[in-house]
Every structure is written in structure tokens, then in C-alpha cells.
Amino acid sequence: MAVKKIEKGVMVTLLILGGILMMVPFIWMLGSSFKPENEFTVIPPTIIPHHPTWNNYSRLFTEMDFFVYLKNTLIIVICSFVGLFLNALAGYAFAKFHFPGKNGFFYLILATMMIPGQVTMIPTYLIINKMGLVNTMAGIVLPGLVGAFGIFLFRQFMATIPTDLIEAARLDGSGEFRIFFTLILPVVKPVFAVQAILTFIGAWNSFLWPLIIANDEKLYTLSVGLSLLKGQYGTEFGLQMAGAAFMVVPIIIIFTFFQKHIIEGYTISGMK
Amino acid sequence: MREFAKQWNKNKYPYLFIAPAVLLLVVFSIVPIIIALVISFTNMDLIGLADYSNIRGVGFDNYINIFKDPVFLKALFNTLIYVVVGVPLVVICAMAVALLLNYGTSWLFKTFRVIYYMPSITNIVAVAVVWGYLYNGSYGLFNYILSWFGLPAQQWLQDPALAKYSLILLALWKAIGLNMIIFLAALQGIPRSYYEAAEIDGATGWKKLRYITIPLLSFATFFVTITTLIGWIQFFEEPFVMTKGGPLNATMSLALFIYNNGFKLSNFGYAASGSFVLFVIIILATIVQFAVRRKEVEY
């Protein structure tokens, strides 16, 4: 029994040590974001600032256009939720309808999962350019709106809904769209919630494609704005850390709140 | 015609439901791969973009020239290093963390599960900003920690020999979370009775790990290895935001090489040929992985 106790002690110590190492960048970021500029050259570096200040955060909105970046990021988030609905709609059709070409379309969608981003990046830019959508919100949002993985997950879950249930609703005279919104979506709520959180995180963090498509600062997202800040205020660590914290903290709060569902969602999708 | 109308009426809803998704995926995934293949045999650049009549077919020239390009060869070599060092590191660390987290079920283990997962949902630019500061030569935390042990300060991102490994460390930190969840899910699927039977036979902790846990994790290990491998072959974001491929192309990866040629130098045709070389490498690596797996013993 004593051996067991020692083993547990070693395991817990290792777990905590590793966890602290993983946390270092977060602690360093938060601490530094409240430091006044003159505290950054102090040796030894302070983890908790001696003279904490909100100044760095307010400068994000006065000297940089973080309000505009935030607004653009939220627009992208909302659009990505529309994409989530389109995924669910397609997943529903593949799960519960029989129509000519069904398997062909489904394999076509699955095939897009294997294509690496680097291959499609340049031609997609050329297509967006040809459509005249460079430097527009539509150009930023459209290419990533739907995703094969999301469609696949929705299909897997919707396949478990009894067909009798849908037939009964049809006999009651419900339209197909009505069935989808009032019957199917409520049933797949757990999957939908997980997908919604992951979609939110993805949209909030979107960086490369907005960077390629947006030439105008009016269309910058938070990530693109932050990389601009990194370039322009390279030596002002306080401002940079505040910008980083402004991006990271909301995601961490949302994640901590919903983490149980997300982690279980992965477990479920892994088993299916 | 009537037959068509009848068919359409019968199936109009499923077609309407899949139409937006199929249309978007065709326009932004299927068509692009065809365009990429076509332009990889042309000299498509900014002039070609302005007026398509200026585009000339160049046969296999792009594919021949790319293997003579010193930057491409350097990127190929760097990507090999990223894969060889990065893949085992990520797989071993993620498995070790999952084993630690699976040891107990108290609030402590649940809290640390969240902590280990956090880096993988953190924005890459924010990561670059914070790690850039951690790696800072004069005011960074890492050099300060080195000074405790009397070690000299390092130029983490400016030293060509060290920069690659600095990026690997950062990518490892970011990659543990997601992979650890996959291992954790697999660990929770191992029946307790296996361990109880082993205990009756007198197996110790290490023996149980070696002869029960790790063999039963073989599918999860395979899955994590293959996704991590593909991820490292496409290694892009970390060098892009931290070093831009420098110093002296020491951190240049294949994916970054393609991006630079496409969007910095506007050599679209040349970049497209590079992207197909990358695609072929990914396919080959995946085939090799499956071949190795088939040779392994099934449990």
C-alpha cells in the first residue's frame, strides 16, 4: 500500500509540474499586460507587476482600431454559424433521404477532407479575385463557410434519429424545412452545441485567410490586427501582451465553461 | 421531360438541402485542385493574373526547377527535421500526459485536463506575441531562467542552429492538448478487468503499462501518429508568425515556401507545383504509415 501512495504522489507531482510549465506563457502574458512600459526592462523580470495599470488595454482602443477588429471578428463568427446550419442541413439530407447520386455527392464531400490547404490556397485566391471579392467580407467568409468534417459528423448523428418520427411529422402535414428546424435540430442539440463552440473558436481565431484577402484595415480581424500591432509596436511589450490577452481570455472563459461538453464531444466523435 | 419533373419533385428537398454545401465545396475545394494542377504547368504570375492571354505552358519546367531551387531544398530538409523530431515528441508527450490524467478522477485531474488543453485553442498570433517575448534575447523569461543555472543567454529565434528547435518546442506546447484527449478517450475504453487480472498474476505498475496499456493504445497511437505526421509535413503557422522562415531560411518549411512564392513573389504557377510536391509527400507518408501498421501484431 505504501508503494501505491508513493506512486500516486509521484504522478500528482509530475502532473502539477507539467501543468505549471504549460501555464507559464499564459501567466507571463496576463502579468505583463498590466505592466507599465518602464517595468519591462527590469532585471529580474517581475511575474506580477509592481504598479499594475489598465493603460495597455485602453491604448488598444485609442491608438489601435480594436473596436473595428472586434466588430469584423464577430461578423465572421456570425457567418460561420450560418455555415454550421448549412452543414447540418446537408448532413440531414445525407442521413435521412434517398436520392439519385447520394453516395457520389457524399464521397465528393469526404474527398475534400484529404486535400491539403496549401494546394487550394492559391487557386482559391485566384477564384476570389476573378469573382471580384478580394478585399470584401464575402471573400473572407465564403471559402471556409462549410466543411466536410462538420457535414460528416452531423450525418453520423442524424442517422440515429428514427425515420418513423420524421414520417409521422410528414403525415401531420409539416413542411420539410419545418421538420428540420423543429424536430431534427432539437434532437441533435448536443452535437450542435459542440460544433457551435468549435466553430466559434475557429472563427474567432481566423487569421491566414483574412490576412490574404483583406487589404483594407477596415476589414481586419482581431488576429490580423494583432499581427499588425506586433509589427508596428515591436518593442512595446505591454501593448502586445494586452492585445494577446484580449484575444485569448474570452476563448479560455468560454472553453472553461463548456469544456466538459467539448472534451466529451471529441470522445463521442472518436468512437463513432 | 415529364419523367425529369417527377424525379425533381420527389427529390427536390434533399437536393435543396445539400446544394449550398456541395456548391461551396466544389467551388472552393474541387475546382481549386484542378486549377492548381493546370497552373502548375504554366508560368502564371502577376502579369498572367492581369491578362490570362499572357499565361504560357511550360511543361514540367516548374517541377524540374523547384528541385534545383536551394530555398526549396532547404525547406525540404527543414521539414524532414520537423517531422523526425516533432512527431515522436508530440506522440510521447501527449501519451504521457494522458496517462497522468487518467491516473485519478478527482477535481485536481479534471482541472489539469483543462490546463493541458488550453494551448491548443489559443490563437496563433497571440501565441507568437507571447512566445516572442518569452524568447526575447534581453528581457525574455527563458534567458532569465537560464541565468539561474549560470548558463549563457541564447538567441532563441535568431540563431540559425537553435531557431528550428525553438519553434518545435512552441509547436509541441500547442499540440499536446488535442492529442492527449484522443489518448484519454482510448484509455477510458480499456476494461478495468484486464488490470485486475494482471494484478492477480502479480504484475507491477510498469509491467501493466508495458504489457497492457501501451499495446491496447496501439490504434490511438496510430491515429495520433498519422495526423501529427501530416500536420508536421504541413508545418506553417509557427514559422510564419515567429520567424518568417528566417534566419537564413533556417526555419523555412515547405508550406511556408509555397505561401511565399504564391503570395509574396506572386509566382502562382511555381507555387502550385510546390504544393503538388507537398501533396505527393503527404500521400507517400500516409501509405508508408499504413504499410507499417499492417505488419504490426493485432491484439
PDB file of C-alpha atoms in Angstrom, chain A:
ATOM      1  CA  MET A   1       0.000   0.000   0.000  1.00  0.00           C
ATOM      2  CA  ALA A   2       2.889   2.325   0.763  1.00  0.00           C
ATOM      3  CA  VAL A   3       4.204   1.779  -2.760  1.00  0.00           C
ATOM      4  CA  LYS A   4       0.811   2.811  -4.145  1.00  0.00           C
ATOM      5  CA  LYS A   5       0.895   6.027  -2.094  1.00  0.00           C
ATOM      6  CA  ILE A   6       4.377   6.928  -3.315  1.00  0.00           C
ATOM      7  CA  GLU A   7       3.318   6.149  -6.892  1.00  0.00           C
ATOM      8  CA  LYS A   8       0.307   8.429  -6.586  1.00  0.00           C
ATOM      9  CA  GLY A   9       2.454  11.168  -5.049  1.00  0.00           C
ATOM     10  CA  VAL A  10       4.924  10.975  -7.954  1.00  0.00           C
ATOM     11  CA  MET A  11       2.110  11.041 -10.515  1.00  0.00           C
ATOM     12  CA  VAL A  12       0.393  14.054  -8.957  1.00  0.00           C
ATOM     13  CA  THR A  13       3.693  15.942  -8.646  1.00  0.00           C
ATOM     14  CA  LEU A  14       4.528  15.266 -12.306  1.00  0.00           C
ATOM     15  CA  LEU A  15       1.035  16.336 -13.344  1.00  0.00           C
ATOM     16  CA  ILE A  16       1.244  19.613 -11.438  1.00  0.00           C
ATOM     17  CA  LEU A  17       4.790  20.392 -12.616  1.00  0.00           C
ATOM     18  CA  GLY A  18       3.842  19.776 -16.249  1.00  0.00           C
ATOM     19  CA  GLY A  19       0.685  21.834 -15.825  1.00  0.00           C
ATOM     20  CA  ILE A  20       2.646  24.762 -14.450  1.00  0.00           C
ATOM     21  CA  LEU A  21       5.027  24.572 -17.433  1.00  0.00           C
ATOM     22  CA  MET A  22       2.019  24.643 -19.782  1.00  0.00           C
ATOM     23  CA  MET A  23       0.645  27.657 -17.897  1.00  0.00           C
ATOM     24  CA  VAL A  24       3.853  29.746 -17.991  1.00  0.00           C
ATOM     25  CA  PRO A  25       3.040  31.588 -21.243  1.00  0.00           C
ATOM     26  CA  PHE A  26      -0.476  32.433 -20.006  1.00  0.00           C
ATOM     27  CA  ILE A  27       0.732  33.699 -16.625  1.00  0.00           C
ATOM     28  CA  TRP A  28       3.506  35.687 -18.299  1.00  0.00           C
ATOM     29  CA  MET A  29       1.041  37.198 -20.772  1.00  0.00           C
ATOM     30  CA  LEU A  30      -1.518  38.245 -18.146  1.00  0.00           C
ATOM     31  CA  GLY A  31       1.090  39.608 -15.727  1.00  0.00           C
ATOM     32  CA  SER A  32       2.875  41.580 -18.432  1.00  0.00           C
ATOM     33  CA  SER A  33      -0.314  43.026 -19.891  1.00  0.00           C
ATOM     34  CA  PHE A  34      -0.804  45.050 -16.682  1.00  0.00           C
ATOM     35  CA  LYS A  35       2.791  46.302 -16.511  1.00  0.00           C
ATOM     36  CA  PRO A  36       3.656  49.924 -17.260  1.00  0.00           C
ATOM     37  CA  GLU A  37       6.214  50.258 -20.101  1.00  0.00           C
ATOM     38  CA  ASN A  38       9.131  51.088 -17.791  1.00  0.00           C
ATOM     39  CA  GLU A  39       8.745  47.823 -15.884  1.00  0.00           C
ATOM     40  CA  PHE A  40       9.699  45.690 -18.889  1.00  0.00           C
ATOM     41  CA  THR A  41      13.433  46.357 -18.746  1.00  0.00           C
ATOM     42  CA  VAL A  42      13.690  45.463 -15.063  1.00  0.00           C
ATOM     43  CA  ILE A  43      16.050  42.564 -14.267  1.00  0.00           C
ATOM     44  CA  PRO A  44      14.988  40.228 -12.718  1.00  0.00           C
ATOM     45  CA  PRO A  45      11.669  40.280 -14.602  1.00  0.00           C
ATOM     46  CA  THR A  46       8.598  40.557 -12.394  1.00  0.00           C
ATOM     47  CA  ILE A  47       5.838  37.999 -12.830  1.00  0.00           C
ATOM     48  CA  ILE A  48       3.234  40.098 -11.015  1.00  0.00           C
ATOM     49  CA  PRO A  49       3.543  43.805 -11.848  1.00  0.00           C
ATOM     50  CA  HIS A  50       4.555  46.190  -9.028  1.00  0.00           C
ATOM     51  CA  HIS A  51       2.469  49.032 -10.409  1.00  0.00           C
ATOM     52  CA  PRO A  52      -0.449  47.403 -12.272  1.00  0.00           C
ATOM     53  CA  THR A  53      -2.219  49.552 -14.850  1.00  0.00           C
ATOM     54  CA  TRP A  54      -5.108  49.237 -17.331  1.00  0.00           C
ATOM     55  CA  ASN A  55      -3.313  51.644 -19.628  1.00  0.00           C
ATOM     56  CA  ASN A  56      -2.208  48.969 -22.135  1.00  0.00           C
ATOM     57  CA  TYR A  57      -5.782  47.806 -22.621  1.00  0.00           C
ATOM     58  CA  SER A  58      -7.186  51.274 -23.161  1.00  0.00           C
ATOM     59  CA  ARG A  59      -4.444  52.022 -25.709  1.00  0.00           C
ATOM     60  CA  LEU A  60      -5.706  49.070 -27.794  1.00  0.00           C
ATOM     61  CA  PHE A  61      -8.866  51.065 -28.433  1.00  0.00           C
ATOM     62  CA  THR A  62      -7.425  54.564 -28.617  1.00  0.00           C
ATOM     63  CA  GLU A  63      -4.208  54.022 -30.599  1.00  0.00           C
ATOM     64  CA  MET A  64      -5.298  50.901 -32.472  1.00  0.00           C
ATOM     65  CA  ASP A  65      -8.697  50.183 -34.040  1.00  0.00           C
ATOM     66  CA  PHE A  66      -9.517  47.203 -31.882  1.00  0.00           C
ATOM     67  CA  PHE A  67     -13.228  48.089 -31.939  1.00  0.00           C
ATOM     68  CA  VAL A  68     -13.249  47.665 -35.719  1.00  0.00           C
ATOM     69  CA  TYR A  69     -11.269  44.409 -35.487  1.00  0.00           C
ATOM     70  CA  LEU A  70     -13.646  43.106 -32.843  1.00  0.00           C
ATOM     71  CA  LYS A  71     -16.665  44.001 -34.981  1.00  0.00           C
ATOM     72  CA  ASN A  72     -15.200  42.218 -38.041  1.00  0.00           C
ATOM     73  CA  THR A  73     -14.319  39.160 -35.976  1.00  0.00           C
ATOM     74  CA  LEU A  74     -17.884  38.994 -34.647  1.00  0.00           C
ATOM     75  CA  ILE A  75     -19.271  39.274 -38.199  1.00  0.00           C
ATOM     76  CA  ILE A  76     -17.105  36.298 -39.176  1.00  0.00           C
ATOM     77  CA  VAL A  77     -18.354  34.391 -36.129  1.00  0.00           C
ATOM     78  CA  ILE A  78     -21.993  35.030 -37.099  1.00  0.00           C
ATOM     79  CA  CYS A  79     -21.369  33.982 -40.715  1.00  0.00           C
ATOM     80  CA  SER A  80     -19.652  30.812 -39.555  1.00  0.00           C
ATOM     81  CA  PHE A  81     -22.811  29.932 -37.622  1.00  0.00           C
ATOM     82  CA  VAL A  82     -24.756  30.229 -40.881  1.00  0.00           C
ATOM     83  CA  GLY A  83     -22.203  27.784 -42.301  1.00  0.00           C
ATOM     84  CA  LEU A  84     -22.898  25.473 -39.375  1.00  0.00           C
ATOM     85  CA  PHE A  85     -26.595  25.407 -40.353  1.00  0.00           C
ATOM     86  CA  LEU A  86     -25.672  24.596 -43.947  1.00  0.00           C
ATOM     87  CA  ASN A  87     -23.508  21.712 -42.669  1.00  0.00           C
ATOM     88  CA  ALA A  88     -26.382  20.433 -40.550  1.00  0.00           C
ATOM     89  CA  LEU A  89     -28.811  20.735 -43.467  1.00  0.00           C
ATOM     90  CA  ALA A  90     -26.521  18.767 -45.782  1.00  0.00           C
ATOM     91  CA  GLY A  91     -25.820  16.200 -43.055  1.00  0.00           C
ATOM     92  CA  TYR A  92     -29.576  15.735 -42.622  1.00  0.00           C
ATOM     93  CA  ALA A  93     -30.139  15.123 -46.329  1.00  0.00           C
ATOM     94  CA  PHE A  94     -27.340  12.537 -46.424  1.00  0.00           C
ATOM     95  CA  ALA A  95     -28.623  10.806 -43.290  1.00  0.00           C
ATOM     96  CA  LYS A  96     -32.369  10.643 -43.894  1.00  0.00           C
ATOM     97  CA  PHE A  97     -33.126  10.929 -47.616  1.00  0.00           C
ATOM     98  CA  HIS A  98     -32.653   8.626 -50.585  1.00  0.00           C
ATOM     99  CA  PHE A  99     -31.957  10.382 -53.842  1.00  0.00           C
ATOM    100  CA  PRO A 100     -30.038   9.625 -57.039  1.00  0.00           C
ATOM    101  CA  GLY A 101     -26.341  10.451 -56.729  1.00  0.00           C
ATOM    102  CA  LYS A 102     -26.408  10.463 -52.921  1.00  0.00           C
ATOM    103  CA  ASN A 103     -23.288   8.337 -52.461  1.00  0.00           C
ATOM    104  CA  GLY A 104     -21.432  10.161 -55.223  1.00  0.00           C
ATOM    105  CA  PHE A 105     -22.024  13.549 -53.600  1.00  0.00           C
ATOM    106  CA  PHE A 106     -21.107  12.187 -50.180  1.00  0.00           C
ATOM    107  CA  TYR A 107     -17.795  10.748 -51.363  1.00  0.00           C
ATOM    108  CA  LEU A 108     -17.081  14.009 -53.195  1.00  0.00           C
ATOM    109  CA  ILE A 109     -17.518  15.869 -49.905  1.00  0.00           C
ATOM    110  CA  LEU A 110     -15.369  13.388 -47.976  1.00  0.00           C
ATOM    111  CA  ALA A 111     -12.656  13.667 -50.642  1.00  0.00           C
ATOM    112  CA  THR A 112     -12.282  17.394 -49.944  1.00  0.00           C
ATOM    113  CA  MET A 113     -11.040  16.489 -46.447  1.00  0.00           C
ATOM    114  CA  MET A 114      -7.879  14.965 -47.901  1.00  0.00           C
ATOM    115  CA  ILE A 115      -6.824  17.985 -49.935  1.00  0.00           C
ATOM    116  CA  PRO A 116      -4.159  19.962 -48.043  1.00  0.00           C
ATOM    117  CA  GLY A 117      -4.820  23.672 -47.521  1.00  0.00           C
ATOM    118  CA  GLN A 118      -1.608  24.646 -49.292  1.00  0.00           C
ATOM    119  CA  VAL A 119      -2.834  23.172 -52.586  1.00  0.00           C
ATOM    120  CA  THR A 120      -6.170  25.013 -52.640  1.00  0.00           C
ATOM    121  CA  MET A 121      -4.927  28.288 -51.115  1.00  0.00           C
ATOM    122  CA  ILE A 122      -3.544  29.859 -54.303  1.00  0.00           C
ATOM    123  CA  PRO A 123      -6.284  28.761 -56.737  1.00  0.00           C
ATOM    124  CA  THR A 124      -8.956  29.815 -54.214  1.00  0.00           C
ATOM    125  CA  TYR A 125      -7.343  33.250 -54.127  1.00  0.00           C
ATOM    126  CA  LEU A 126      -7.411  33.336 -57.944  1.00  0.00           C
ATOM    127  CA  ILE A 127     -11.123  32.361 -57.933  1.00  0.00           C
ATOM    128  CA  ILE A 128     -11.969  35.008 -55.314  1.00  0.00           C
ATOM    129  CA  ASN A 129     -10.012  37.506 -57.394  1.00  0.00           C
ATOM    130  CA  LYS A 130     -11.928  36.538 -60.541  1.00  0.00           C
ATOM    131  CA  MET A 131     -15.233  36.939 -58.671  1.00  0.00           C
ATOM    132  CA  GLY A 132     -14.132  40.438 -57.640  1.00  0.00           C
ATOM    133  CA  LEU A 133     -14.370  39.525 -53.961  1.00  0.00           C
ATOM    134  CA  VAL A 134     -10.821  40.427 -52.881  1.00  0.00           C
ATOM    135  CA  ASN A 135     -10.980  42.875 -50.003  1.00  0.00           C
ATOM    136  CA  THR A 136     -14.601  42.087 -49.157  1.00  0.00           C
ATOM    137  CA  MET A 137     -16.170  40.303 -46.213  1.00  0.00           C
ATOM    138  CA  ALA A 138     -17.759  37.775 -48.604  1.00  0.00           C
ATOM    139  CA  GLY A 139     -14.300  36.852 -49.904  1.00  0.00           C
ATOM    140  CA  ILE A 140     -13.099  36.251 -46.362  1.00  0.00           C
ATOM    141  CA  VAL A 141     -16.085  34.187 -45.262  1.00  0.00           C
ATOM    142  CA  LEU A 142     -17.229  32.121 -48.270  1.00  0.00           C
ATOM    143  CA  PRO A 143     -14.302  29.685 -48.806  1.00  0.00           C
ATOM    144  CA  GLY A 144     -14.437  28.334 -45.249  1.00  0.00           C
ATOM    145  CA  LEU A 145     -18.195  28.525 -44.750  1.00  0.00           C
ATOM    146  CA  VAL A 146     -18.946  24.801 -44.943  1.00  0.00           C
ATOM    147  CA  GLY A 147     -16.698  21.908 -44.025  1.00  0.00           C
ATOM    148  CA  ALA A 148     -16.666  18.227 -44.878  1.00  0.00           C
ATOM    149  CA  PHE A 149     -15.892  17.175 -41.312  1.00  0.00           C
ATOM    150  CA  GLY A 150     -18.914  19.036 -39.916  1.00  0.00           C
ATOM    151  CA  ILE A 151     -21.231  17.528 -42.551  1.00  0.00           C
ATOM    152  CA  PHE A 152     -19.842  14.074 -41.771  1.00  0.00           C
ATOM    153  CA  LEU A 153     -20.394  14.465 -38.007  1.00  0.00           C
ATOM    154  CA  PHE A 154     -23.963  15.718 -38.442  1.00  0.00           C
ATOM    155  CA  ARG A 155     -24.717  12.857 -40.812  1.00  0.00           C
ATOM    156  CA  GLN A 156     -23.427  10.296 -38.299  1.00  0.00           C
ATOM    157  CA  PHE A 157     -25.646  11.634 -35.524  1.00  0.00           C
ATOM    158  CA  MET A 158     -28.750  12.279 -37.604  1.00  0.00           C
ATOM    159  CA  ALA A 159     -28.620   8.723 -38.953  1.00  0.00           C
ATOM    160  CA  THR A 160     -29.599   7.549 -35.448  1.00  0.00           C
ATOM    161  CA  ILE A 161     -32.886   9.518 -35.472  1.00  0.00           C
ATOM    162  CA  PRO A 162     -35.798   7.098 -36.085  1.00  0.00           C
ATOM    163  CA  THR A 163     -37.268   7.570 -39.570  1.00  0.00           C
ATOM    164  CA  ASP A 164     -40.752   6.883 -38.149  1.00  0.00           C
ATOM    165  CA  LEU A 165     -40.531  10.130 -36.215  1.00  0.00           C
ATOM    166  CA  ILE A 166     -39.941  12.094 -39.419  1.00  0.00           C
ATOM    167  CA  GLU A 167     -42.662  10.178 -41.292  1.00  0.00           C
ATOM    168  CA  ALA A 168     -45.133  10.955 -38.508  1.00  0.00           C
ATOM    169  CA  ALA A 169     -44.355  14.670 -38.765  1.00  0.00           C
ATOM    170  CA  ARG A 170     -44.854  14.474 -42.546  1.00  0.00           C
ATOM    171  CA  LEU A 171     -48.260  12.831 -42.096  1.00  0.00           C
ATOM    172  CA  ASP A 172     -49.190  15.690 -39.757  1.00  0.00           C
ATOM    173  CA  GLY A 173     -48.544  17.974 -42.688  1.00  0.00           C
ATOM    174  CA  SER A 174     -45.283  19.596 -41.575  1.00  0.00           C
ATOM    175  CA  GLY A 175     -43.102  21.028 -44.353  1.00  0.00           C
ATOM    176  CA  GLU A 176     -39.571  19.682 -44.797  1.00  0.00           C
ATOM    177  CA  PHE A 177     -37.892  22.859 -43.519  1.00  0.00           C
ATOM    178  CA  ARG A 178     -40.224  22.906 -40.525  1.00  0.00           C
ATOM    179  CA  ILE A 179     -39.292  19.315 -39.725  1.00  0.00           C
ATOM    180  CA  PHE A 180     -35.619  20.212 -39.899  1.00  0.00           C
ATOM    181  CA  PHE A 181     -35.868  23.202 -37.579  1.00  0.00           C
ATOM    182  CA  THR A 182     -38.425  21.981 -35.063  1.00  0.00           C
ATOM    183  CA  LEU A 183     -37.723  18.250 -34.969  1.00  0.00           C
ATOM    184  CA  ILE A 184     -34.203  17.437 -36.168  1.00  0.00           C
ATOM    185  CA  LEU A 185     -32.211  20.332 -34.697  1.00  0.00           C
ATOM    186  CA  PRO A 186     -33.575  19.884 -31.141  1.00  0.00           C
ATOM    187  CA  VAL A 187     -32.707  16.167 -31.255  1.00  0.00           C
ATOM    188  CA  VAL A 188     -29.081  16.788 -32.291  1.00  0.00           C
ATOM    189  CA  LYS A 189     -28.640  19.666 -29.837  1.00  0.00           C
ATOM    190  CA  PRO A 190     -25.645  18.060 -28.042  1.00  0.00           C
ATOM    191  CA  VAL A 191     -23.647  17.687 -31.274  1.00  0.00           C
ATOM    192  CA  PHE A 192     -24.806  21.062 -32.444  1.00  0.00           C
ATOM    193  CA  ALA A 193     -23.579  22.664 -29.218  1.00  0.00           C
ATOM    194  CA  VAL A 194     -20.120  21.090 -29.516  1.00  0.00           C
ATOM    195  CA  GLN A 195     -19.878  22.081 -33.166  1.00  0.00           C
ATOM    196  CA  ALA A 196     -21.054  25.598 -32.325  1.00  0.00           C
ATOM    197  CA  ILE A 197     -18.328  26.087 -29.717  1.00  0.00           C
ATOM    198  CA  LEU A 198     -15.615  24.709 -32.005  1.00  0.00           C
ATOM    199  CA  THR A 199     -16.931  26.887 -34.843  1.00  0.00           C
ATOM    200  CA  PHE A 200     -16.845  29.910 -32.573  1.00  0.00           C
ATOM    201  CA  ILE A 201     -13.250  29.211 -31.549  1.00  0.00           C
ATOM    202  CA  GLY A 202     -12.233  28.677 -35.185  1.00  0.00           C
ATOM    203  CA  ALA A 203     -13.904  31.869 -36.404  1.00  0.00           C
ATOM    204  CA  TRP A 204     -12.592  33.934 -33.508  1.00  0.00           C
ATOM    205  CA  ASN A 205      -9.053  32.756 -34.241  1.00  0.00           C
ATOM    206  CA  SER A 206      -9.282  33.053 -38.056  1.00  0.00           C
ATOM    207  CA  PHE A 207      -6.084  34.611 -39.289  1.00  0.00           C
ATOM    208  CA  LEU A 208      -4.461  33.479 -42.533  1.00  0.00           C
ATOM    209  CA  TRP A 209      -7.356  33.850 -44.947  1.00  0.00           C
ATOM    210  CA  PRO A 210      -8.459  37.295 -43.666  1.00  0.00           C
ATOM    211  CA  LEU A 211      -4.788  38.315 -43.892  1.00  0.00           C
ATOM    212  CA  ILE A 212      -4.627  37.235 -47.547  1.00  0.00           C
ATOM    213  CA  ILE A 213      -7.988  38.715 -48.620  1.00  0.00           C
ATOM    214  CA  ALA A 214      -8.241  41.922 -46.554  1.00  0.00           C
ATOM    215  CA  ASN A 215      -6.062  44.749 -47.894  1.00  0.00           C
ATOM    216  CA  ASP A 216      -8.026  47.396 -46.077  1.00  0.00           C
ATOM    217  CA  GLU A 217      -7.624  47.878 -42.341  1.00  0.00           C
ATOM    218  CA  LYS A 218     -11.420  48.266 -42.117  1.00  0.00           C
ATOM    219  CA  LEU A 219     -11.724  44.503 -42.763  1.00  0.00           C
ATOM    220  CA  TYR A 220      -9.024  43.295 -40.379  1.00  0.00           C
ATOM    221  CA  THR A 221      -9.909  40.677 -37.801  1.00  0.00           C
ATOM    222  CA  LEU A 222      -8.509  40.655 -34.265  1.00  0.00           C
ATOM    223  CA  SER A 223      -5.724  38.240 -35.259  1.00  0.00           C
ATOM    224  CA  VAL A 224      -4.684  40.316 -38.261  1.00  0.00           C
ATOM    225  CA  GLY A 225      -4.853  43.469 -36.148  1.00  0.00           C
ATOM    226  CA  LEU A 226      -2.708  41.839 -33.503  1.00  0.00           C
ATOM    227  CA  SER A 227      -0.082  40.839 -36.062  1.00  0.00           C
ATOM    228  CA  LEU A 228      -0.110  44.442 -37.321  1.00  0.00           C
ATOM    229  CA  LEU A 229       0.420  45.597 -33.742  1.00  0.00           C
ATOM    230  CA  LYS A 230       3.293  43.117 -33.401  1.00  0.00           C
ATOM    231  CA  GLY A 231       4.930  44.653 -36.462  1.00  0.00           C
ATOM    232  CA  GLN A 232       4.304  48.314 -35.621  1.00  0.00           C
ATOM    233  CA  TYR A 233       4.874  48.293 -31.868  1.00  0.00           C
ATOM    234  CA  GLY A 234       7.555  45.597 -31.797  1.00  0.00           C
ATOM    235  CA  THR A 235       9.239  46.926 -28.674  1.00  0.00           C
ATOM    236  CA  GLU A 236       6.125  47.846 -26.698  1.00  0.00           C
ATOM    237  CA  PHE A 237       5.585  44.572 -24.923  1.00  0.00           C
ATOM    238  CA  GLY A 238       2.802  45.849 -22.662  1.00  0.00           C
ATOM    239  CA  LEU A 239       0.587  46.795 -25.599  1.00  0.00           C
ATOM    240  CA  GLN A 240       1.348  43.488 -27.347  1.00  0.00           C
ATOM    241  CA  MET A 241       0.552  41.431 -24.257  1.00  0.00           C
ATOM    242  CA  ALA A 242      -2.714  43.322 -23.713  1.00  0.00           C
ATOM    243  CA  GLY A 243      -3.680  42.647 -27.334  1.00  0.00           C
ATOM    244  CA  ALA A 244      -2.854  38.953 -26.947  1.00  0.00           C
ATOM    245  CA  ALA A 245      -4.784  38.728 -23.663  1.00  0.00           C
ATOM    246  CA  PHE A 246      -7.768  40.440 -25.293  1.00  0.00           C
ATOM    247  CA  MET A 247      -7.861  37.624 -27.863  1.00  0.00           C
ATOM    248  CA  VAL A 248      -7.084  34.706 -25.579  1.00  0.00           C
ATOM    249  CA  VAL A 249      -9.072  35.389 -22.392  1.00  0.00           C
ATOM    250  CA  PRO A 250     -12.604  35.267 -23.936  1.00  0.00           C
ATOM    251  CA  ILE A 251     -11.818  31.916 -25.569  1.00  0.00           C
ATOM    252  CA  ILE A 252     -10.459  30.498 -22.316  1.00  0.00           C
ATOM    253  CA  ILE A 253     -13.557  31.634 -20.406  1.00  0.00           C
ATOM    254  CA  ILE A 254     -15.902  30.110 -22.992  1.00  0.00           C
ATOM    255  CA  PHE A 255     -13.835  26.940 -23.116  1.00  0.00           C
ATOM    256  CA  THR A 256     -13.697  26.509 -19.339  1.00  0.00           C
ATOM    257  CA  PHE A 257     -17.450  26.997 -19.219  1.00  0.00           C
ATOM    258  CA  PHE A 258     -18.207  24.373 -21.869  1.00  0.00           C
ATOM    259  CA  GLN A 259     -15.113  22.161 -21.601  1.00  0.00           C
ATOM    260  CA  LYS A 260     -16.976  19.128 -20.345  1.00  0.00           C
ATOM    261  CA  HIS A 261     -19.114  19.056 -23.496  1.00  0.00           C
ATOM    262  CA  ILE A 262     -16.213  19.720 -25.846  1.00  0.00           C
ATOM    263  CA  ILE A 263     -13.978  17.014 -24.427  1.00  0.00           C
ATOM    264  CA  GLU A 264     -16.860  14.525 -24.315  1.00  0.00           C
ATOM    265  CA  GLY A 265     -17.797  15.558 -27.851  1.00  0.00           C
ATOM    266  CA  TYR A 266     -14.349  14.523 -29.023  1.00  0.00           C
ATOM    267  CA  THR A 267     -14.690  11.244 -27.189  1.00  0.00           C
ATOM    268  CA  ILE A 268     -18.045  10.543 -28.823  1.00  0.00           C
ATOM    269  CA  SER A 269     -16.936  11.545 -32.316  1.00  0.00           C
ATOM    270  CA  GLY A 270     -13.847   9.375 -31.870  1.00  0.00           C
ATOM    271  CA  MET A 271     -15.934   6.309 -31.044  1.00  0.00           C
ATOM    272  CA  LYS A 272     -18.460   6.650 -33.870  1.00  0.00           C
TER     273      LYS A 272
END
